[in-house]
């Protein structure tokens, strides 16, 4: 399942430190995998064009994805507070990237604090990115490029239908 819109905002709002806000927004608004997130360098982000370069995606492929203005704002706030001089976007105090487990635990803590179900994971935030784009009418071919999926079937698999969409279909069907 994708995370419903109201809960997307709730998890972003509940994150009470710049690192958590930046991580959650980045995952949800770029569609990157946790492993990809950990390997993004500061120079990989084009703030003027709202693009993120993923140097090593799943299968070793590189690609570009998009990043929202909101995620950029959270990211800039986080980065201006750092003093480590690291090239990595997300880094611990010693300048090296956090572990996969650290990212998953931070997301899990924010999800729990927001009172959301435990199925809301970093992977579900990726799925939410895909679903949000499809709901806004973005073509499958574009989503495939942004997410690094090999085929359109994966885009379909990642796209969730929301209850309100089913209600609309029923309403149309009953006319």
Coordinates of N, CA and C in Angstrom, one line a residue:
X1 N 0.8 -1.2 0.0 CA 0.0 0.0 0.0 C 0.9 1.3 0.0
X2 N 0.3 2.3 -0.6 CA 0.9 3.6 -0.5 C 0.4 4.3 0.8
X3 N 1.1 5.3 1.3 CA 0.7 6.0 2.4 C -0.4 7.1 2.0
X4 N -1.6 7.1 2.6 CA -2.6 8.1 2.2 C -2.0 9.5 2.4
X5 N -2.5 10.5 1.7 CA -2.0 11.9 1.7 C -2.0 12.5 3.1
X6 N -3.0 12.3 3.8 CA -3.1 12.9 5.2 C -2.0 12.4 6.1
X7 N -1.7 11.1 5.9 CA -0.7 10.5 6.7 C 0.7 10.8 6.2
X8 N 0.8 11.1 4.9 CA 2.1 11.6 4.4 C 2.5 12.9 5.1
X9 N 1.6 13.8 5.2 CA 1.8 15.1 5.9 C 2.1 14.9 7.4
X10 N 1.4 14.0 8.0 CA 1.5 13.7 9.4 C 2.9 13.2 9.7
X11 N 3.4 12.3 8.9 CA 4.8 11.8 9.2 C 5.9 12.8 9.0
X12 N 5.6 13.7 8.0 CA 6.6 14.8 7.8 C 6.5 15.8 8.9
X13 N 5.3 16.1 9.4 CA 5.2 17.1 10.5 C 5.7 16.6 11.8
X14 N 5.5 15.3 12.0 CA 5.9 14.7 13.4 C 7.4 14.6 13.6
X15 N 8.1 14.5 12.4 CA 9.6 14.4 12.5 C 10.1 15.7 13.2
X16 N 10.8 15.6 14.4 CA 11.1 16.7 15.2 C 12.5 17.2 15.1
X17 N 13.3 16.7 14.2 CA 14.6 17.2 14.0 C 15.0 17.3 12.5
X18 N 15.9 18.1 12.2 CA 16.2 18.3 10.7 C 16.6 17.1 10.0
X19 N 17.4 16.2 10.6 CA 17.8 14.9 10.0 C 16.6 14.1 9.6
X20 N 15.7 13.9 10.6 CA 14.5 13.0 10.3 C 13.6 13.7 9.2
X21 N 13.3 15.0 9.3 CA 12.5 15.7 8.3 C 13.1 15.5 6.9
X22 N 14.4 15.7 6.8 CA 15.1 15.6 5.6 C 15.0 14.2 5.0
X23 N 15.3 13.2 5.8 CA 15.3 11.8 5.4 C 13.9 11.4 4.9
X24 N 12.9 11.7 5.7 CA 11.5 11.3 5.3 C 11.0 12.0 4.1
X25 N 11.3 13.3 4.0 CA 10.9 14.0 2.8 C 11.6 13.6 1.6
X26 N 12.9 13.3 1.8 CA 13.7 12.9 0.6 C 13.2 11.5 0.1
X27 N 13.0 10.6 1.0 CA 12.5 9.3 0.6 C 11.1 9.4 -0.1
X28 N 10.2 10.1 0.5 CA 8.9 10.2 0.0 C 8.8 11.1 -1.3
X29 N 9.6 12.1 -1.4 CA 9.5 13.0 -2.5 C 10.5 12.8 -3.7
X30 N 11.4 11.7 -3.5 CA 12.3 11.4 -4.6 C 12.1 10.0 -5.1
X31 N 11.5 9.1 -4.3 CA 11.3 7.7 -4.6 C 12.6 6.9 -4.6
X32 N 13.6 7.4 -3.9 CA 14.9 6.6 -3.9 C 14.8 5.5 -2.9
X33 N 15.6 4.5 -3.1 CA 15.7 3.4 -2.1 C 16.6 3.8 -1.0
X34 N 16.6 3.2 0.1 CA 17.4 3.5 1.3 C 18.9 3.4 0.9
X35 N 19.3 2.4 0.2 CA 20.7 2.2 -0.2 C 21.1 3.3 -1.1
X36 N 20.2 3.8 -2.0 CA 20.6 4.9 -2.9 C 20.7 6.2 -2.1
X37 N 19.8 6.4 -1.1 CA 19.9 7.6 -0.3 C 21.3 7.7 0.4
X38 N 21.8 6.6 0.8 CA 23.1 6.6 1.6 C 24.3 6.9 0.7
X39 N 24.1 6.8 -0.6 CA 25.2 7.1 -1.5 C 25.1 8.3 -2.4
X40 N 24.2 9.2 -1.9 CA 24.0 10.5 -2.7 C 25.0 11.5 -2.1
X41 N 25.8 12.1 -3.0 CA 26.7 13.2 -2.6 C 26.0 14.6 -2.8
X42 N 26.6 15.5 -2.1 CA 26.0 16.9 -2.2 C 26.0 17.4 -3.6
X43 N 27.0 17.1 -4.4 CA 27.1 17.5 -5.8 C 26.1 16.8 -6.7
X44 N 25.5 15.8 -6.2 CA 24.5 15.0 -7.0 C 23.1 15.7 -7.0
X45 N 23.0 16.8 -6.3 CA 21.7 17.5 -6.2 C 21.8 18.8 -7.0
X46 N 20.9 18.9 -8.0 CA 20.7 20.2 -8.7 C 19.5 20.9 -8.2
X47 N 19.7 21.9 -7.3 CA 18.7 22.6 -6.6 C 17.9 23.5 -7.5
X48 N 18.5 23.9 -8.6 CA 17.8 24.8 -9.6 C 16.8 24.1 -10.5
X49 N 17.1 22.8 -10.7 CA 16.3 22.0 -11.6 C 15.5 20.9 -10.9
X50 N 15.6 20.9 -9.5 CA 14.9 19.9 -8.7 C 15.2 18.5 -9.2
X51 N 16.5 18.2 -9.3 CA 17.0 16.9 -9.8 C 18.0 16.3 -8.8
X52 N 17.9 15.0 -8.7 CA 18.9 14.2 -7.9 C 19.5 13.2 -8.8
X53 N 20.8 13.1 -8.9 CA 21.5 12.1 -9.6 C 21.8 10.9 -8.7
X54 N 21.4 9.7 -9.1 CA 21.6 8.5 -8.4 C 22.7 7.8 -9.2
X55 N 23.9 7.9 -8.6 CA 25.1 7.3 -9.3 C 25.1 5.8 -9.4
X56 N 24.6 5.2 -8.3 CA 24.6 3.7 -8.2 C 23.2 3.3 -7.7
X57 N 22.3 2.9 -8.6 CA 21.0 2.4 -8.3 C 21.0 0.9 -8.2
X58 N 19.9 0.4 -8.0 CA 19.7 -1.1 -8.0 C 20.3 -1.7 -9.3
X59 N 21.1 -2.7 -9.3 CA 21.6 -3.3 -10.5 C 22.8 -2.5 -11.0
X60 N 23.3 -1.5 -10.3 CA 24.4 -0.7 -10.7 C 24.1 0.4 -11.7
X61 N 22.9 0.6 -12.0 CA 22.5 1.6 -13.0 C 22.4 3.0 -12.4
X62 N 22.8 4.0 -13.2 CA 22.6 5.4 -12.7 C 21.3 5.9 -13.3
X63 N 20.8 7.0 -12.7 CA 19.6 7.7 -13.2 C 19.5 9.0 -12.5
X64 N 18.5 9.8 -13.0 CA 18.1 11.0 -12.3 C 16.7 10.9 -11.9
X65 N 16.4 11.5 -10.7 CA 15.0 11.6 -10.3 C 14.7 13.0 -9.9
X66 N 13.5 13.3 -9.5 CA 13.1 14.6 -9.1 C 13.1 14.7 -7.6
X67 N 13.1 16.0 -7.1 CA 12.9 16.3 -5.7 C 12.0 17.5 -5.6
X68 N 11.1 17.4 -4.6 CA 10.2 18.5 -4.5 C 10.8 19.7 -3.8
X69 N 10.2 20.9 -4.0 CA 10.6 22.1 -3.3 C 10.6 21.9 -1.8
X70 N 9.6 21.2 -1.3 CA 9.5 21.0 0.2 C 10.7 20.2 0.7
X71 N 11.0 19.1 0.0 CA 12.1 18.2 0.4 C 13.4 19.0 0.3
X72 N 13.6 19.9 -0.7 CA 14.8 20.7 -0.8 C 14.9 21.6 0.4
X73 N 13.8 22.2 0.8 CA 13.8 23.1 2.0 C 14.2 22.4 3.2
X74 N 13.7 21.2 3.5 CA 14.1 20.4 4.6 C 15.6 20.0 4.5
X75 N 16.0 19.6 3.3 CA 17.4 19.2 3.1 C 18.3 20.4 3.4
X76 N 18.0 21.5 2.9 CA 18.9 22.7 3.1 C 19.0 23.0 4.6
X77 N 17.8 22.9 5.3 CA 17.8 23.2 6.7 C 18.8 22.2 7.4
X78 N 18.7 21.0 7.1 CA 19.5 19.9 7.7 C 21.0 20.2 7.3
X79 N 21.3 20.5 6.1 CA 22.7 20.6 5.7 C 23.3 21.9 6.3
X80 N 22.6 22.9 6.5 CA 23.2 24.1 7.0 C 23.6 24.0 8.5
X81 N 23.0 23.0 9.2 CA 23.3 22.7 10.6 C 24.5 21.7 10.7
X82 N 24.9 21.1 9.7 CA 26.0 20.1 9.7 C 27.3 20.8 9.8
X83 N 28.3 20.3 10.5 CA 29.6 20.9 10.6 C 30.8 19.9 10.2
X84 N 30.4 18.8 9.5 CA 31.4 17.7 9.3 C 32.2 17.9 8.0
X85 N 31.7 18.7 7.1 CA 32.4 18.9 5.8 C 32.4 17.7 4.9
X86 N 31.5 16.7 5.2 CA 31.4 15.5 4.4 C 30.8 15.8 3.0
X87 N 31.2 15.0 2.0 CA 30.6 15.1 0.7 C 29.2 14.5 0.6
X88 N 28.9 13.6 1.6 CA 27.6 12.9 1.5 C 26.5 13.8 2.0
X89 N 25.3 13.6 1.3 CA 24.1 14.4 1.7 C 23.7 14.0 3.1
X90 N 23.6 12.7 3.4 CA 23.3 12.3 4.8 C 24.5 11.7 5.4
X91 N 24.9 12.3 6.5 CA 26.1 11.8 7.2 C 26.0 11.9 8.7
X92 N 26.7 11.0 9.4 CA 26.8 11.1 10.8 C 27.8 12.2 11.2
X93 N 28.0 12.4 12.5 CA 28.9 13.5 12.9 C 30.3 13.3 12.5
X94 N 30.7 12.1 12.2 CA 32.1 11.8 11.7 C 32.2 11.9 10.2
X95 N 31.1 12.3 9.5 CA 31.1 12.5 8.1 C 30.8 11.4 7.2
X96 N 30.7 10.2 7.8 CA 30.4 9.0 6.9 C 28.8 8.8 6.9
X97 N 28.3 8.2 5.9 CA 26.9 8.0 5.8 C 26.4 7.1 6.9
X98 N 25.2 7.3 7.4 CA 24.6 6.4 8.4 C 24.4 5.0 7.8
X99 N 24.0 4.1 8.6 CA 23.7 2.7 8.1 C 22.3 2.6 7.6
X100 N 22.0 1.6 6.8 CA 20.7 1.3 6.4 C 19.8 1.1 7.6
X101 N 20.3 0.4 8.6 CA 19.5 0.2 9.8 C 19.1 1.5 10.5
X102 N 20.1 2.5 10.5 CA 19.8 3.8 11.2 C 18.7 4.5 10.5
X103 N 18.7 4.5 9.1 CA 17.6 5.2 8.4 C 16.3 4.5 8.6
X104 N 16.3 3.2 8.6 CA 15.0 2.4 8.8 C 14.5 2.7 10.2
X105 N 15.4 2.7 11.2 CA 15.0 2.9 12.6 C 14.4 4.3 12.8
X106 N 15.0 5.3 12.1 CA 14.5 6.7 12.2 C 13.2 6.8 11.6
X107 N 12.9 6.2 10.5 CA 11.6 6.2 9.8 C 10.6 5.5 10.7
X108 N 11.0 4.4 11.3 CA 10.1 3.6 12.1 C 9.7 4.4 13.4
X109 N 10.7 5.1 14.0 CA 10.4 5.9 15.2 C 9.4 7.1 14.8
X110 N 9.6 7.7 13.7 CA 8.6 8.8 13.3 C 7.2 8.2 13.0
X111 N 7.2 7.1 12.3 CA 5.9 6.4 12.0 C 5.2 6.1 13.3
X112 N 5.9 5.5 14.3 CA 5.3 5.2 15.6 C 4.8 6.4 16.3
X113 N 5.6 7.5 16.3 CA 5.3 8.7 17.0 C 4.1 9.4 16.3
X114 N 3.9 9.2 15.0 CA 2.8 9.8 14.3 C 1.5 8.9 14.5
X115 N 1.7 7.7 15.1 CA 0.5 6.8 15.3 C 0.1 6.1 14.0
X116 N 1.0 6.0 13.1 CA 0.7 5.3 11.8 C 1.0 3.8 11.9
X117 N 0.4 3.0 11.1 CA 0.7 1.6 11.1 C 2.1 1.2 10.8
X118 N 2.5 0.1 11.4 CA 3.9 -0.3 11.2 C 4.3 -0.7 9.8
X119 N 3.3 -0.9 8.9 CA 3.7 -1.2 7.5 C 4.2 0.0 6.8
X120 N 4.2 1.2 7.4 CA 4.8 2.4 6.8 C 6.3 2.3 7.0
X121 N 7.0 2.0 5.9 CA 8.4 1.8 5.9 C 9.0 2.6 4.8
X122 N 10.4 2.7 4.8 CA 11.0 3.4 3.7 C 10.5 3.0 2.3
X123 N 10.4 1.7 2.1 CA 9.9 1.1 0.8 C 8.5 1.6 0.5
X124 N 7.6 1.7 1.5 CA 6.3 2.2 1.3 C 6.3 3.7 0.9
X125 N 7.3 4.4 1.4 CA 7.4 5.8 1.0 C 7.8 5.9 -0.5
X126 N 8.6 5.0 -0.9 CA 9.0 4.9 -2.4 C 7.7 4.6 -3.2
X127 N 7.0 3.7 -2.7 CA 5.7 3.3 -3.4 C 4.7 4.5 -3.4
X128 N 4.7 5.2 -2.3 CA 3.9 6.4 -2.2 C 4.3 7.4 -3.3
X129 N 5.6 7.6 -3.5 CA 6.1 8.5 -4.5 C 5.5 8.1 -5.9
X130 N 5.6 6.8 -6.2 CA 5.1 6.3 -7.5 C 3.5 6.6 -7.6
X131 N 2.8 6.2 -6.6 CA 1.4 6.4 -6.6 C 1.0 7.9 -6.7
X132 N 1.7 8.7 -6.0 CA 1.4 10.2 -6.1 C 1.6 10.7 -7.5
X133 N 2.6 10.3 -8.2 CA 2.9 10.7 -9.5 C 1.8 10.2 -10.5
X134 N 1.4 8.9 -10.3 CA 0.4 8.3 -11.2 C -0.9 9.1 -11.0
X135 N -1.3 9.4 -9.7 CA -2.5 10.1 -9.5 C -2.5 11.5 -10.1
X136 N -1.3 12.0 -10.3 CA -1.2 13.4 -10.9 C -1.1 13.3 -12.4
X137 N -1.2 12.1 -12.9 CA -1.2 11.9 -14.4 C 0.1 11.7 -15.1
X138 N 1.2 11.5 -14.3 CA 2.5 11.3 -14.9 C 2.5 10.0 -15.6
X139 N 3.0 10.0 -16.8 CA 3.1 8.8 -17.6 C 4.0 7.7 -17.0
X140 N 3.6 6.4 -17.2 CA 4.4 5.3 -16.7 C 5.8 5.3 -17.1
X141 N 6.1 5.7 -18.4 CA 7.4 5.7 -18.9 C 8.3 6.7 -18.1
X142 N 7.8 7.8 -17.7 CA 8.5 8.8 -17.0 C 8.8 8.3 -15.6
X143 N 7.8 7.7 -14.9 CA 8.0 7.1 -13.6 C 9.0 6.0 -13.6
X144 N 9.0 5.2 -14.6 CA 10.0 4.2 -14.8 C 11.4 4.7 -14.8
X145 N 11.6 5.8 -15.5 CA 12.9 6.4 -15.6 C 13.3 7.0 -14.2
X146 N 12.4 7.7 -13.6 CA 12.7 8.3 -12.3 C 13.0 7.3 -11.2
X147 N 12.3 6.1 -11.2 CA 12.5 5.2 -10.1 C 13.5 4.1 -10.5
X148 N 14.0 4.0 -11.7 CA 14.9 3.0 -12.1 C 14.3 1.6 -12.3
X149 N 13.0 1.6 -12.4 CA 12.3 0.3 -12.7 C 12.6 -0.1 -14.2
X150 N 12.7 -1.4 -14.4 CA 13.1 -1.9 -15.7 C 11.8 -2.0 -16.6
X151 N 10.7 -2.2 -16.0 CA 9.5 -2.3 -16.9 C 8.3 -1.6 -16.3
X152 N 7.3 -1.4 -17.1 CA 6.1 -0.7 -16.7 C 5.3 -1.5 -15.7
X153 N 5.4 -2.8 -15.8 CA 4.7 -3.7 -14.9 C 5.0 -3.3 -13.4
X154 N 6.3 -3.0 -13.1 CA 6.6 -2.6 -11.8 C 6.0 -1.3 -11.4
X155 N 5.8 -0.4 -12.3 CA 5.2 0.8 -12.0 C 3.7 0.6 -11.7
X156 N 3.1 -0.3 -12.4 CA 1.7 -0.7 -12.1 C 1.6 -1.4 -10.7
X157 N 2.5 -2.2 -10.4 CA 2.6 -2.9 -9.2 C 2.7 -1.9 -8.0
X158 N 3.5 -0.9 -8.2 CA 3.7 0.1 -7.2 C 2.6 1.1 -7.0
X159 N 1.7 1.2 -8.0 CA 0.7 2.2 -8.0 C -0.5 1.6 -7.2
X160 N -1.0 2.3 -6.2 CA -2.1 1.8 -5.4 C -3.3 2.6 -5.8
X161 N -4.5 2.0 -5.7 CA -5.8 2.6 -5.9 C -6.3 3.0 -4.5
X162 N -6.7 4.2 -4.4 CA -7.3 4.6 -3.1 C -8.8 4.5 -3.1
X163 N -9.3 4.3 -1.9 CA -10.7 4.1 -1.7 C -11.6 5.2 -2.3
X164 N -11.1 6.5 -2.3 CA -11.9 7.5 -2.9 C -12.0 7.3 -4.4
X165 N -11.0 6.7 -5.0 CA -11.0 6.5 -6.4 C -12.1 5.4 -6.8
X166 N -12.1 4.4 -5.9 CA -13.1 3.3 -6.1 C -14.5 3.9 -5.9
X167 N -14.7 4.7 -4.9 CA -16.0 5.4 -4.7 C -16.4 6.1 -5.9
X168 N -15.5 6.8 -6.6 CA -15.8 7.6 -7.8 C -16.2 6.6 -8.9
X169 N -15.6 5.5 -9.0 CA -15.9 4.5 -10.1 C -17.3 4.0 -9.8
X170 N -17.6 3.7 -8.5 CA -19.0 3.2 -8.2 C -20.0 4.2 -8.6
X171 N -19.7 5.5 -8.2 CA -20.6 6.6 -8.5 C -20.9 6.7 -10.0
X172 N -19.8 6.6 -10.8 CA -19.9 6.7 -12.3 C -20.7 5.4 -12.8
X173 N -20.4 4.3 -12.2 CA -21.0 3.0 -12.7 C -22.5 3.0 -12.4
X174 N -22.9 3.7 -11.3 CA -24.4 3.7 -10.9 C -25.2 4.7 -11.7
X175 N -24.5 5.6 -12.5 CA -25.3 6.6 -13.3 C -26.0 6.0 -14.4

